[in-house]
Amino acid sequence: MKAIGVVHSPYTDVSQIPMGLGAEHKAEGVVEVFLEYAEGLQDIEGFSHIYLLWVFHLSEGYDLTAHPPADDRPHGVFATRSPRRPNPIGLTVVELLRREENRLYIRGVDMVDGTPVLDIKPYLSSIPAEHLRRGWLEEAERKQK
């Protein structure tokens, strides 16, 4: 795989990104799609939200057990959003504010400046909220209240 673009983010260090229970991702940024892929953005502006698939490019190695900031117990890495994964791929849903040529202006950034983007997809969900489960995170949220 190769990057199709890069994220321009207000975060210059991972420690600046809100994490854990109650973390809100309201920061705005820009996805700069490389010019050779810009034609692929046709009609994207019709969607309110998009998925970004990206690379945890600052992460090295992996652990099969992770200790997320939202809980004091370890969990399997595939039940978390840990960057230390066998394939360091990130997934984020962001709000698409507008498109200007090969630049997508977004809200909900949770990655550092310079993060490589692998793919962009429109956000579509046919699963009603009442049918979604949040796994161990539901219990961690209840403990916090």
C-alpha positions in Angstrom: 0.0 0.0 0.0 1.0 3.6 -0.5 -0.3 6.8 0.8 -2.8 8.8 -1.3 -2.4 11.9 0.8 -1.4 13.4 4.2 -3.1 14.9 7.2 -2.3 18.5 8.2 -3.2 18.5 11.9 -2.8 21.0 14.8 -1.2 18.1 16.8 2.6 18.0 16.4 3.0 15.3 19.1 0.9 12.3 20.0 0.7 13.5 23.6 -1.4 16.5 22.4 -4.3 14.3 21.1 -7.2 13.9 23.5 -7.5 10.2 24.7 -9.4 8.2 27.2 -13.0 8.4 28.5 -14.8 11.5 27.5 -12.1 12.5 25.0 -13.6 14.8 22.4 -12.1 15.2 18.9 -13.2 18.6 17.7 -9.9 19.7 16.2 -10.0 20.8 12.6 -7.4 19.8 9.9 -6.9 19.2 6.3 -6.4 16.1 4.2 -4.2 16.9 1.3 -4.8 14.3 -1.4 -1.9 14.0 -3.7 -2.6 15.5 -7.1 -2.4 12.1 -8.9 -5.4 10.9 -6.9 -7.4 14.2 -6.8 -9.8 13.0 -9.5 -11.0 10.3 -7.0 -12.5 13.0 -4.8 -15.3 13.7 -7.3 -18.6 13.9 -5.5 -17.1 13.4 -2.0 -18.4 16.8 -0.9 -22.0 15.4 -0.9 -21.2 13.4 2.3 -21.3 14.9 5.8 -18.7 12.4 7.2 -16.0 10.3 5.8 -13.8 7.4 7.0 -10.0 8.0 6.9 -7.8 5.0 6.8 -4.3 6.0 7.8 -0.9 4.8 9.1 0.4 5.0 12.7 3.7 6.1 11.2 5.3 6.9 14.5 4.5 3.6 16.1 7.1 0.8 16.2 6.5 -2.8 17.0 3.3 -4.2 18.4 1.7 -5.8 21.4 -1.2 -8.2 21.4 -2.4 -6.9 24.7 -3.0 -3.2 25.2 -3.7 -1.0 28.2 -6.0 1.7 27.0 -6.3 5.0 28.9 -10.0 4.4 29.3 -9.6 1.4 31.6 -7.2 0.0 34.2 -7.5 -3.6 32.7 -5.6 -5.0 29.7 -7.5 -5.9 26.6 -6.6 -7.6 23.3 -5.2 -5.1 20.9 -8.0 -5.8 18.4 -10.5 -4.7 21.0 -8.7 -1.3 21.3 -7.6 1.7 19.2 -3.9 1.2 20.3 -1.3 2.3 17.7 0.9 -0.7 18.6 -0.7 -3.2 16.2 0.6 -5.9 13.9 -0.5 -3.7 10.9 -0.3 -0.1 12.2 -3.5 1.1 10.4 -5.8 3.8 11.9 -9.4 4.4 11.2 -11.2 7.6 12.0 -14.6 9.0 11.1 -14.4 12.8 10.5 -16.8 15.5 9.6 -16.2 16.8 6.1 -16.6 20.6 6.3 -15.7 21.4 2.7 -13.6 20.4 -0.3 -11.2 22.8 -2.1 -9.7 21.0 -5.1 -7.4 18.3 -3.6 -7.9 19.4 0.0 -10.6 18.2 2.4 -11.3 20.4 5.4 -12.3 18.2 8.3 -13.3 18.2 11.9 -12.6 15.4 14.3 -8.8 15.0 13.7 -7.2 12.5 16.1 -3.8 12.0 14.3 -0.6 14.0 14.3 0.5 16.4 11.6 2.1 14.6 8.6 0.1 11.3 9.1 -0.1 9.3 5.8 -3.6 8.6 4.5 -4.2 5.2 2.8 -7.8 5.6 1.8 -10.9 7.7 2.1 -14.4 6.3 2.1 -17.9 7.9 2.6 -19.3 7.2 6.0 -22.4 5.0 5.7 -24.0 3.1 8.5 -27.2 1.0 8.3 -26.9 -0.2 11.9 -29.3 1.6 14.2 -27.7 3.0 17.4 -29.8 0.8 19.6 -28.2 -2.3 18.1 -24.6 -1.2 18.6 -22.6 -2.5 21.6 -19.4 -0.9 22.9 -17.8 -3.9 24.6 -15.5 -3.3 27.6 -15.8 0.5 27.1 -19.4 0.5 28.3 -18.3 -0.9 31.7 -15.3 1.6 31.9 -17.7 4.5 31.2 -20.1 3.3 33.9 -17.2 3.2 36.4 -16.3 6.8 35.7 -19.8 8.1 36.5 
